Amino acid sequence: MARLFGTDGVRGVAGRDLTAELAMDLSVAAAHVLGDAGAFAATGRRPVAVVGRDPRASGEFLEAAVVAGLAASGVDVLRLGVLPTPAVAHLTAALGADLGVMLSASHNPAPDNGIKFLARGGFKLSDAVEDEIERRLGEEWSFPVGSGVGRVRDAYGEADRYISHVLTTMNARLDGLHVVVDCAHGAAHMVAPEALVRAGARVEAIGARPDGLNINDGHGSTHLDKLRQVVVSRGADVGVAYDGDADRCLAVDHTGAVVDGDHIMAVLATALHGEGLLAKDTVVATVMSNLGFKLAMREAGISVVETAVGDRYVLERMKADGYNLGGEQSGHVIMLDHATTGDGLLTSLQLLSVMAKSGVPLKELASVMTALPQVLINVKDVDKGRASAPELAAAVAEAEAELGENGRVLIRPSGTEPMIRVMVEAASEEHATMVAGRLADVVRKVCGV
C-alpha cells in the first residue's frame, strides 16, 4: 500500500481522499505519538496542541475533526484560526505546545486539502515519525473520560504574536516603500498586509478576499501575471506574492520582471555575507537551483551545499551542519535564525529590508545573479529504474563535456510517475533545447517500455 504521508504531510481531495474520519484518526494517532498522552498522565498535566488552517471551505470540517480527535485523546487544543503554516510553526514553539497541526494544501486548488503535523519546537516531522503515526492508525486506544479529556479554546489573538516576531527580525524600516502584496486569497490575507503596514510600507493588497473556494485562483506565487500588472500600473517599487499557506514567497521588481527563489536567496545571502551573518559563508540549495545562482555565489565568496528537491531536505541539512540560510527556486526560503520552516512573510520582509537599507531597487539587487536558460523535458511512460543505465550515463557525460562550466545536466526519475525528467542549462536557450532534446531521445531509447 502506498505511503499515506507525502513530501509535505497528508494531502488529497477533501471529502474523498481526505475525509473527516481520516483526519480524526490521524489526529488521534498523532496525539499518542507526538503528545504521548499516557506519559503526561503521571505529571498531572495534559499535552497541548495548536491547530491552524488556511481559508479553504473544507478546512472548517477538517479542523473540527482534528480538534475532536486531539481533545478525545486527552490533548488541550488552542485553535488559532486562519494563519500561515510558518505562523503555526512559530506558535508551536512560542507557546510551548507539544505538537502543531496545519490544515492546508499549499498552492493546490481549493478542492484539495492537507494535514501537516509539527513536533515540539515547530519543526516538520521526520519520515520515521510520520511512519510511526501511520503505523498506529486505527489502533485500539483507551480514551480518557471526565477531567481527563482535552479542553478546547480559541486563540485567534495569537496572530499578533507572530506578526510581532517577524517584525523584530528586520534591521530597517520600510518607510516610503510602495509594495503590492498578493496573498493568493490564502492564509496570509490578514497578517501580511498588517505586518507590512506596521513595518512602514505603503501597501496595496490583492488576492486578499478569500471566500473558501478562490484560494490560489489566478493569484499568488503560482500566478504572477496579476501582480506584475498591478505593480507596473500603480508605479509600485516592488510586488511580493505568497502561496496558499504562505510558506513561500516570490517577488516582482518595478518593471514587472519576476524575481524567483534563486534570486531572492542570492540577494539575502550576499547581504548576510556582507554583514558577517551568513553561517559558515554557506547557503543550502537544491539540485534544481539554477547554475547561475551557484556561479554568482562562487563569485561572492559564498559556498553552496546541494540537497535533493524539497524544502524538508534543505532544512535537514541546515540543522545538521549549522547553516542559517537555504531554500528553493520555488520560493521556499528558510532563515533558521528566525524560523523553523520556510516563511513567505519573513522572506518578503527580509528582502524589502535589504532594499530599504541599501536604497537600491530590487531589479539592481537581483542582478547579482544571471539565470542561465533552463530547459526541462518530462519523458513519460519509461522505466525510471533505468535512469542510471550506463548508456544514459555516457550520454550525460558527453553532454556535460560539451556544455563545460557554463552549463549542466540533471536527470531525475519522478517520485510518483513512470517518468524521467531531463533538465539542461546552457549559455543559450537554443543550446539547452538541443542538448535536452538529444538526451530525451536517449532516455526513450534506453528506458522505454
CSV table of C-alpha atoms in Angstrom, one decimal:
chain,number,residue,atom,x,y,z
A,1,MET,CA,0.0,0.0,0.0
A,2,ALA,CA,1.3,3.5,-0.9
A,3,ARG,CA,2.6,5.6,2.0
A,4,LEU,CA,-0.1,7.9,3.3
A,5,PHE,CA,2.3,10.8,4.1
A,6,GLY,CA,3.8,12.6,1.1
A,7,THR,CA,6.6,15.1,0.9
A,8,ASP,CA,4.5,17.6,2.9
A,9,GLY,CA,2.0,15.8,5.1
A,10,VAL,CA,-1.2,14.0,4.0
A,11,ARG,CA,-2.9,15.6,1.0
A,12,GLY,CA,-5.9,14.8,-1.2
A,13,VAL,CA,-9.3,15.9,-2.4
A,14,ALA,CA,-11.1,16.9,0.8
A,15,GLY,CA,-14.2,14.7,1.5
A,16,ARG,CA,-13.0,12.0,-0.9
A,17,ASP,CA,-9.3,11.2,-0.2
A,18,LEU,CA,-9.0,13.3,3.0
A,19,THR,CA,-12.2,12.6,4.9
A,20,ALA,CA,-13.3,13.7,8.4
A,21,GLU,CA,-12.8,10.1,9.6
A,22,LEU,CA,-9.2,10.0,8.4
A,23,ALA,CA,-8.5,13.4,9.8
A,24,MET,CA,-9.8,12.3,13.2
A,25,ASP,CA,-7.9,9.0,13.1
A,26,LEU,CA,-4.6,10.8,12.1
A,27,SER,CA,-5.0,13.3,15.0
A,28,VAL,CA,-5.7,10.5,17.5
A,29,ALA,CA,-2.5,8.6,16.3
A,30,ALA,CA,-0.5,11.9,16.3
A,31,ALA,CA,-1.7,12.7,19.9
A,32,HIS,CA,-0.2,9.4,21.1
A,33,VAL,CA,3.0,9.6,19.1
A,34,LEU,CA,3.7,13.3,19.5
A,35,GLY,CA,1.7,14.2,22.6
A,36,ASP,CA,2.5,10.9,24.3
A,37,ALA,CA,-0.7,11.5,26.3
A,38,GLY,CA,0.0,8.5,28.6
A,39,ALA,CA,3.3,9.9,29.8
A,40,PHE,CA,1.7,13.2,30.8
A,41,ALA,CA,-0.9,11.5,33.0
A,42,ALA,CA,1.7,10.9,35.7
A,43,THR,CA,2.7,14.6,35.7
A,44,GLY,CA,-0.8,15.9,36.2
A,45,ARG,CA,-0.9,18.0,33.0
A,46,ARG,CA,-2.2,17.4,29.6
A,47,PRO,CA,-0.3,17.8,26.4
A,48,VAL,CA,-1.1,20.9,24.4
A,49,ALA,CA,-1.6,21.2,20.6
A,50,VAL,CA,-2.1,24.3,18.4
A,51,VAL,CA,-4.2,24.0,15.3
A,52,GLY,CA,-4.3,26.4,12.3
A,53,ARG,CA,-5.7,26.3,8.8
A,54,ASP,CA,-5.9,28.2,5.5
A,55,PRO,CA,-9.3,29.6,4.4
A,56,ARG,CA,-10.4,26.6,2.3
A,57,ALA,CA,-14.1,25.7,2.9
A,58,SER,CA,-13.1,22.1,3.7
A,59,GLY,CA,-10.8,23.4,6.4
A,60,GLU,CA,-13.8,24.0,8.6
A,61,PHE,CA,-14.9,20.4,8.8
A,62,LEU,CA,-11.3,19.1,8.9
A,63,GLU,CA,-10.4,21.4,11.7
A,64,ALA,CA,-13.4,20.1,13.7
A,65,ALA,CA,-12.4,16.5,13.1
A,66,VAL,CA,-8.8,17.2,14.1
A,67,VAL,CA,-9.7,19.1,17.2
A,68,ALA,CA,-12.2,16.4,18.2
A,69,GLY,CA,-9.5,13.6,17.8
A,70,LEU,CA,-7.0,15.5,19.8
A,71,ALA,CA,-9.3,16.5,22.7
A,72,ALA,CA,-10.8,13.0,22.8
A,73,SER,CA,-7.2,11.7,23.3
A,74,GLY,CA,-6.6,14.0,26.3
A,75,VAL,CA,-4.8,16.9,24.5
A,76,ASP,CA,-5.7,20.5,25.2
A,77,VAL,CA,-6.2,22.4,22.0
A,78,LEU,CA,-5.6,26.0,21.1
A,79,ARG,CA,-7.5,26.8,17.9
A,80,LEU,CA,-5.5,29.5,16.0
A,81,GLY,CA,-7.9,30.0,13.1
A,82,VAL,CA,-6.7,31.1,9.7
A,83,LEU,CA,-2.9,31.6,9.8
A,84,PRO,CA,0.1,30.8,7.6
A,85,THR,CA,1.9,27.5,8.1
A,86,PRO,CA,5.0,29.3,9.4
A,87,ALA,CA,2.9,31.2,11.9
A,88,VAL,CA,1.6,27.8,13.3
A,89,ALA,CA,5.2,26.5,13.4
A,90,HIS,CA,6.3,29.6,15.3
A,91,LEU,CA,3.4,29.5,17.7
A,92,THR,CA,4.0,25.8,18.4
A,93,ALA,CA,7.4,26.8,19.7
A,94,ALA,CA,6.5,30.2,21.3
A,95,LEU,CA,3.5,28.8,23.2
A,96,GLY,CA,5.4,25.7,24.3
A,97,ALA,CA,3.0,23.3,22.6
A,98,ASP,CA,3.7,19.7,22.3
A,99,LEU,CA,2.6,19.4,18.8
A,100,GLY,CA,1.2,21.6,16.0
A,101,VAL,CA,-1.3,20.9,13.2
A,102,MET,CA,-1.8,22.9,10.0
A,103,LEU,CA,-4.6,22.2,7.6
A,104,SER,CA,-3.6,23.3,4.1
A,105,ALA,CA,-2.8,22.1,0.6
A,106,SER,CA,-0.4,25.0,0.0
A,107,HIS,CA,-0.5,26.0,-3.7
A,108,ASN,CA,-3.1,23.4,-4.7
A,109,PRO,CA,-6.6,24.3,-5.9
A,110,ALA,CA,-9.4,24.8,-3.4
A,111,PRO,CA,-10.9,21.2,-3.5
A,112,ASP,CA,-7.7,19.8,-2.2
A,113,ASN,CA,-6.6,20.0,1.5
A,114,GLY,CA,-3.9,18.5,3.7
A,115,ILE,CA,-2.8,17.8,7.2
A,116,LYS,CA,0.7,18.6,8.4
A,117,PHE,CA,1.9,17.8,11.9
A,118,LEU,CA,4.7,19.7,13.6
A,119,ALA,CA,6.8,18.4,16.5
A,120,ARG,CA,7.7,20.4,19.7
A,121,GLY,CA,9.7,23.4,18.7
A,122,GLY,CA,7.7,23.8,15.4
A,123,PHE,CA,9.8,21.6,13.2
A,124,LYS,CA,8.5,19.3,10.5
A,125,LEU,CA,8.4,15.6,11.3
A,126,SER,CA,11.0,13.1,10.1
A,127,ASP,CA,10.0,10.3,7.9
A,128,ALA,CA,10.4,7.9,10.8
A,129,VAL,CA,7.9,9.8,13.0
A,130,GLU,CA,5.4,10.1,10.1
A,131,ASP,CA,5.7,6.3,9.5
A,132,GLU,CA,5.0,5.7,13.2
A,133,ILE,CA,1.8,7.8,13.1
A,134,GLU,CA,0.7,6.0,10.0
A,135,ARG,CA,1.5,2.6,11.6
A,136,ARG,CA,-0.6,3.4,14.6
A,137,LEU,CA,-3.7,4.5,12.6
A,138,GLY,CA,-6.8,2.6,13.8
A,139,GLU,CA,-5.0,1.2,16.9
A,140,GLU,CA,-7.3,0.4,19.8
A,141,TRP,CA,-6.9,3.2,22.4
A,142,SER,CA,-8.1,3.7,25.9
A,143,PHE,CA,-9.6,7.2,25.8
A,144,PRO,CA,-9.8,9.4,28.9
A,145,VAL,CA,-13.1,10.4,30.4
A,146,GLY,CA,-14.2,13.1,32.8
A,147,SER,CA,-11.5,15.5,33.8
A,148,GLY,CA,-9.0,13.6,31.6
A,149,VAL,CA,-10.5,14.8,28.3
A,150,GLY,CA,-8.7,17.7,26.5
A,151,ARG,CA,-10.2,21.2,26.6
A,152,VAL,CA,-10.6,23.4,23.5
A,153,ARG,CA,-10.3,27.2,23.4
A,154,ASP,CA,-9.9,29.8,20.7
A,155,ALA,CA,-6.6,31.6,20.5
A,156,TYR,CA,-7.1,33.9,17.5
A,157,GLY,CA,-5.3,36.7,19.1
A,158,GLU,CA,-2.0,34.8,18.9
A,159,ALA,CA,-1.7,36.1,15.3
A,160,ASP,CA,-0.3,39.3,16.7
A,161,ARG,CA,2.5,37.4,18.5
A,162,TYR,CA,3.6,36.0,15.1
A,163,ILE,CA,3.4,39.4,13.4
A,164,SER,CA,5.4,41.0,16.2
A,165,HIS,CA,8.0,38.2,15.9
A,166,VAL,CA,8.7,38.7,12.1
A,167,LEU,CA,8.9,42.4,12.6
A,168,THR,CA,11.6,42.1,15.2
A,169,THR,CA,13.8,40.3,12.6
A,170,MET,CA,14.1,43.4,10.4
A,171,ASN,CA,17.1,45.7,10.5
A,172,ALA,CA,15.5,48.5,8.5
A,173,ARG,CA,12.0,50.1,8.3
A,174,LEU,CA,10.2,50.2,5.0
A,175,ASP,CA,9.1,53.9,5.2
A,176,GLY,CA,8.4,55.2,1.8
A,177,LEU,CA,8.4,51.9,0.0
A,178,HIS,CA,5.4,51.2,-2.2
A,179,VAL,CA,4.6,47.5,-2.0
A,180,VAL,CA,1.9,45.4,-3.7
A,181,VAL,CA,1.2,42.2,-1.9
A,182,ASP,CA,-0.6,39.2,-3.4
A,183,CYS,CA,-2.0,36.9,-0.7
A,184,ALA,CA,-3.4,34.2,-3.0
A,185,HIS,CA,-6.8,34.5,-1.2
A,186,GLY,CA,-5.0,32.4,1.3
A,187,ALA,CA,-3.7,32.1,4.8
A,188,ALA,CA,-1.7,35.4,4.8
A,189,HIS,CA,-4.6,37.6,3.7
A,190,MET,CA,-4.8,39.3,7.2
A,191,VAL,CA,-1.3,39.0,8.7
A,192,ALA,CA,0.8,40.0,5.6
A,193,PRO,CA,-0.8,43.4,4.9
A,194,GLU,CA,-0.9,44.2,8.6
A,195,ALA,CA,2.8,43.3,9.1
A,196,LEU,CA,3.9,45.3,6.0
A,197,VAL,CA,1.9,48.4,7.1
A,198,ARG,CA,3.4,48.2,10.6
A,199,ALA,CA,6.9,47.9,9.0
A,200,GLY,CA,6.2,51.3,7.4
A,201,ALA,CA,5.4,50.4,3.8
A,202,ARG,CA,2.7,51.9,1.7
A,203,VAL,CA,0.7,48.7,0.9
A,204,GLU,CA,-1.8,47.7,-1.7
A,205,ALA,CA,-3.2,44.2,-1.2
A,206,ILE,CA,-4.6,41.9,-3.9
A,207,GLY,CA,-5.8,38.3,-3.6
A,208,ALA,CA,-6.8,39.2,0.0
A,209,ARG,CA,-10.5,38.4,-0.1
A,210,PRO,CA,-10.8,34.6,0.5
A,211,ASP,CA,-14.3,33.0,0.2
A,212,GLY,CA,-13.2,29.5,0.9
A,213,LEU,CA,-13.2,28.5,-2.8
A,214,ASN,CA,-10.9,31.0,-4.5
A,215,ILE,CA,-7.6,30.2,-2.9
A,216,ASN,CA,-4.7,30.3,-5.4
A,217,ASP,CA,-7.2,31.0,-8.2
A,218,GLY,CA,-5.4,33.4,-10.6
A,219,HIS,CA,-3.4,34.8,-7.7
A,220,GLY,CA,-0.4,34.1,-5.6
A,221,SER,CA,3.1,32.8,-6.2
A,222,THR,CA,2.0,30.4,-8.9
A,223,HIS,CA,0.0,33.0,-10.8
A,224,LEU,CA,2.1,36.2,-11.0
A,225,ASP,CA,0.6,38.0,-14.0
A,226,LYS,CA,-1.9,40.0,-12.0
A,227,LEU,CA,0.8,41.1,-9.5
A,228,ARG,CA,3.1,42.1,-12.4
A,229,GLN,CA,0.2,44.1,-14.0
A,230,VAL,CA,-0.7,46.0,-10.7
A,231,VAL,CA,3.0,46.8,-9.8
A,232,VAL,CA,3.6,48.4,-13.2
A,233,SER,CA,0.2,50.2,-13.5
A,234,ARG,CA,0.5,51.6,-10.0
A,235,GLY,CA,4.1,52.6,-10.3
A,236,ALA,CA,5.0,50.5,-7.2
A,237,ASP,CA,8.5,49.8,-6.1
A,238,VAL,CA,8.0,46.1,-5.7
A,239,GLY,CA,5.5,43.3,-5.5
A,240,VAL,CA,5.6,40.1,-3.3
A,241,ALA,CA,3.4,37.0,-3.7
A,242,TYR,CA,2.7,34.1,-1.3
A,243,ASP,CA,1.1,30.8,-1.9
A,244,GLY,CA,-2.0,29.5,-0.2
A,245,ASP,CA,-0.3,28.7,3.1
A,246,ALA,CA,2.3,31.5,2.8
A,247,ASP,CA,5.4,29.3,3.4
A,248,ARG,CA,6.9,30.6,0.1
A,249,CYS,CA,7.4,33.9,-1.5
A,250,LEU,CA,8.3,35.2,-5.0
A,251,ALA,CA,8.7,38.8,-6.0
A,252,VAL,CA,8.3,41.2,-8.9
A,253,ASP,CA,10.5,44.2,-9.5
A,254,HIS,CA,9.2,47.7,-10.5
A,255,THR,CA,9.4,46.8,-14.2
A,256,GLY,CA,7.2,43.6,-13.7
A,257,ALA,CA,10.1,41.2,-14.0
A,258,VAL,CA,9.8,38.1,-11.8
A,259,VAL,CA,12.4,37.6,-9.1
A,260,ASP,CA,12.3,33.9,-8.2
A,261,GLY,CA,13.6,32.0,-5.2
A,262,ASP,CA,17.1,31.7,-6.5
A,263,HIS,CA,17.4,35.4,-7.0
A,264,ILE,CA,15.9,36.1,-3.6
A,265,MET,CA,18.3,33.7,-1.9
A,266,ALA,CA,21.2,35.4,-3.8
A,267,VAL,CA,20.1,38.8,-2.5
A,268,LEU,CA,19.7,37.6,1.0
A,269,ALA,CA,22.9,35.5,1.0
A,270,THR,CA,25.1,38.4,-0.3
A,271,ALA,CA,23.5,40.8,2.3
A,272,LEU,CA,24.1,38.5,5.2
A,273,HIS,CA,27.6,37.7,4.0
A,274,GLY,CA,28.4,41.3,3.8
A,275,GLU,CA,27.3,41.8,7.4
A,276,GLY,CA,29.2,38.7,8.6
A,277,LEU,CA,25.9,37.0,9.5
A,278,LEU,CA,25.9,34.1,6.9
A,279,ALA,CA,26.7,31.0,8.9
A,280,LYS,CA,29.9,29.3,7.6
A,281,ASP,CA,29.6,31.6,4.5
A,282,THR,CA,27.4,28.9,3.0
A,283,VAL,CA,23.8,28.7,1.6
A,284,VAL,CA,21.9,25.5,1.1
A,285,ALA,CA,20.0,24.9,-2.2
A,286,THR,CA,18.5,22.0,-4.1
A,287,VAL,CA,19.8,20.4,-7.2
A,288,MET,CA,17.2,22.3,-9.2
A,289,SER,CA,18.6,25.7,-8.3
A,290,ASN,CA,19.9,27.5,-11.4
A,291,LEU,CA,23.6,27.2,-12.2
A,292,GLY,CA,23.6,31.0,-12.5
A,293,PHE,CA,22.9,31.1,-8.7
A,294,LYS,CA,25.9,28.8,-8.0
A,295,LEU,CA,28.2,30.8,-10.2
A,296,ALA,CA,27.1,34.1,-8.5
A,297,MET,CA,27.6,32.7,-5.1
A,298,ARG,CA,31.1,31.5,-6.0
A,299,GLU,CA,31.9,35.0,-7.3
A,300,ALA,CA,30.7,36.4,-4.0
A,301,GLY,CA,32.9,34.0,-2.0
A,302,ILE,CA,29.9,32.0,-0.7
A,303,SER,CA,29.7,28.2,-0.8
A,304,VAL,CA,26.7,26.3,-2.0
A,305,VAL,CA,25.6,23.0,-0.5
A,306,GLU,CA,23.2,21.0,-2.6
A,307,THR,CA,20.4,18.7,-1.4
A,308,ALA,CA,17.6,16.7,-3.0
A,309,VAL,CA,14.5,18.6,-4.2
A,310,GLY,CA,12.2,19.5,-1.2
A,311,ASP,CA,12.4,22.1,1.5
A,312,ARG,CA,12.4,19.4,4.2
A,313,TYR,CA,15.8,18.2,2.8
A,314,VAL,CA,17.1,21.7,2.8
A,315,LEU,CA,16.1,22.1,6.4
A,316,GLU,CA,17.6,18.8,7.5
A,317,ARG,CA,21.0,19.7,6.0
A,318,MET,CA,20.8,23.2,7.6
A,319,LYS,CA,20.1,21.8,11.0
A,320,ALA,CA,22.7,19.0,10.7
A,321,ASP,CA,25.6,21.3,9.6
A,322,GLY,CA,24.7,24.6,11.3
A,323,TYR,CA,23.7,26.7,8.3
A,324,ASN,CA,21.2,29.5,8.6
A,325,LEU,CA,20.0,30.2,5.0
A,326,GLY,CA,18.7,27.8,2.4
A,327,GLY,CA,15.8,27.3,0.0
A,328,GLU,CA,14.4,26.5,-3.3
A,329,GLN,CA,13.8,28.2,-6.7
A,330,SER,CA,10.0,27.9,-6.0
A,331,GLY,CA,10.3,30.5,-3.2
A,332,HIS,CA,10.7,28.3,-0.1
A,333,VAL,CA,13.3,30.2,1.8
A,334,ILE,CA,14.4,29.1,5.3
A,335,MET,CA,16.1,31.5,7.6
A,336,LEU,CA,16.9,29.3,10.5
A,337,ASP,CA,17.9,32.2,12.8
A,338,HIS,CA,14.3,33.4,12.8
A,339,ALA,CA,12.0,30.4,11.7
A,340,THR,CA,11.8,26.7,11.8
A,341,THR,CA,10.3,26.4,8.3
A,342,GLY,CA,10.0,28.3,5.0
A,343,ASP,CA,8.2,31.6,5.8
A,344,GLY,CA,6.9,33.7,2.9
A,345,LEU,CA,6.2,36.8,5.1
A,346,LEU,CA,9.5,36.6,6.8
A,347,THR,CA,11.3,36.2,3.5
A,348,SER,CA,9.5,39.2,2.0
A,349,LEU,CA,10.3,41.4,5.0
A,350,GLN,CA,13.9,40.5,4.9
A,351,LEU,CA,14.1,41.1,1.1
A,352,LEU,CA,12.4,44.5,1.5
A,353,SER,CA,14.7,45.4,4.4
A,354,VAL,CA,17.7,44.9,2.1
A,355,MET,CA,16.0,47.3,-0.4
A,356,ALA,CA,15.2,49.9,2.2
A,357,LYS,CA,18.6,49.8,3.9
A,358,SER,CA,20.6,49.9,0.7
A,359,GLY,CA,18.3,52.2,-1.2
A,360,VAL,CA,18.9,50.0,-4.2
A,361,PRO,CA,15.9,48.9,-6.4
A,362,LEU,CA,15.1,45.2,-6.4
A,363,LYS,CA,16.0,44.9,-10.2
A,364,GLU,CA,19.5,46.0,-9.4
A,365,LEU,CA,19.8,43.8,-6.3
A,366,ALA,CA,18.6,40.8,-8.2
A,367,SER,CA,21.2,41.3,-10.9
A,368,VAL,CA,23.8,39.8,-8.5
A,369,MET,CA,23.0,36.6,-10.4
A,370,THR,CA,22.1,35.9,-14.1
A,371,ALA,CA,20.0,32.9,-14.6
A,372,LEU,CA,21.1,30.6,-17.3
A,373,PRO,CA,18.5,29.3,-19.7
A,374,GLN,CA,16.9,26.2,-18.3
A,375,VAL,CA,15.0,23.6,-20.4
A,376,LEU,CA,13.1,20.8,-18.7
A,377,ILE,CA,11.7,17.8,-20.7
A,378,ASN,CA,9.5,15.2,-18.9
A,379,VAL,CA,9.9,11.9,-20.7
A,380,LYS,CA,6.8,9.9,-19.8
A,381,ASP,CA,6.0,6.2,-19.9
A,382,VAL,CA,9.5,4.9,-19.3
A,383,ASP,CA,11.2,2.6,-16.8
A,384,LYS,CA,12.5,5.1,-14.4
A,385,GLY,CA,14.5,2.4,-12.7
A,386,ARG,CA,16.9,2.6,-15.6
A,387,ALA,CA,17.7,6.2,-15.1
A,388,SER,CA,21.3,5.2,-14.1
A,389,ALA,CA,21.8,2.9,-17.1
A,390,PRO,CA,25.4,3.0,-18.5
A,391,GLU,CA,24.3,4.2,-21.9
A,392,LEU,CA,22.4,7.1,-20.4
A,393,ALA,CA,25.3,7.9,-18.1
A,394,ALA,CA,27.6,8.0,-21.1
A,395,ALA,CA,25.3,10.4,-23.0
A,396,VAL,CA,25.1,12.7,-19.9
A,397,ALA,CA,28.9,12.7,-19.6
A,398,GLU,CA,29.2,13.7,-23.2
A,399,ALA,CA,26.7,16.5,-22.9
A,400,GLU,CA,28.4,17.8,-19.7
A,401,ALA,CA,31.7,17.9,-21.5
A,402,GLU,CA,30.1,19.8,-24.4
A,403,LEU,CA,28.5,22.4,-22.0
A,404,GLY,CA,31.6,22.9,-19.9
A,405,GLU,CA,31.5,25.2,-16.9
A,406,ASN,CA,28.6,27.3,-18.3
A,407,GLY,CA,26.0,24.5,-18.3
A,408,ARG,CA,24.9,21.4,-16.6
A,409,VAL,CA,22.7,18.3,-16.9
A,410,LEU,CA,20.3,16.8,-14.4
A,411,ILE,CA,18.5,13.5,-14.9
A,412,ARG,CA,15.8,12.8,-12.3
A,413,PRO,CA,13.3,10.0,-12.1
A,414,SER,CA,9.9,11.1,-10.9
A,415,GLY,CA,9.0,10.1,-7.4
A,416,THR,CA,5.3,9.4,-8.3
A,417,GLU,CA,5.1,8.7,-12.1
A,418,PRO,CA,6.7,6.4,-14.7
A,419,MET,CA,8.7,9.4,-15.9
A,420,ILE,CA,12.3,10.7,-16.1
A,421,ARG,CA,12.9,14.4,-16.0
A,422,VAL,CA,15.7,15.8,-18.2
A,423,MET,CA,16.9,19.3,-17.3
A,424,VAL,CA,19.6,21.1,-19.1
A,425,GLU,CA,21.1,24.6,-18.5
A,426,ALA,CA,23.3,26.3,-21.1
A,427,ALA,CA,24.6,29.7,-22.1
A,428,SER,CA,21.8,30.0,-24.7
A,429,GLU,CA,18.3,28.6,-24.8
A,430,GLU,CA,18.9,27.2,-28.2
A,431,HIS,CA,21.9,25.1,-27.0
A,432,ALA,CA,20.0,24.0,-23.9
A,433,THR,CA,17.0,22.9,-26.0
A,434,MET,CA,19.2,21.0,-28.4
A,435,VAL,CA,21.1,19.1,-25.7
A,436,ALA,CA,17.9,18.4,-23.7
A,437,GLY,CA,16.2,17.0,-26.8
A,438,ARG,CA,19.1,14.8,-27.6
A,439,LEU,CA,19.2,13.4,-24.1
A,440,ALA,CA,15.4,12.9,-24.0
A,441,ASP,CA,15.8,10.7,-27.2
A,442,VAL,CA,18.4,8.6,-25.4
A,443,VAL,CA,16.1,8.2,-22.4
A,444,ARG,CA,13.3,7.0,-24.7
A,445,LYS,CA,15.7,4.5,-26.4
A,446,VAL,CA,17.4,3.2,-23.2
A,447,CYS,CA,14.4,3.4,-20.7
A,448,GLY,CA,11.4,2.9,-23.0
A,449,VAL,CA,8.9,0.2,-22.1
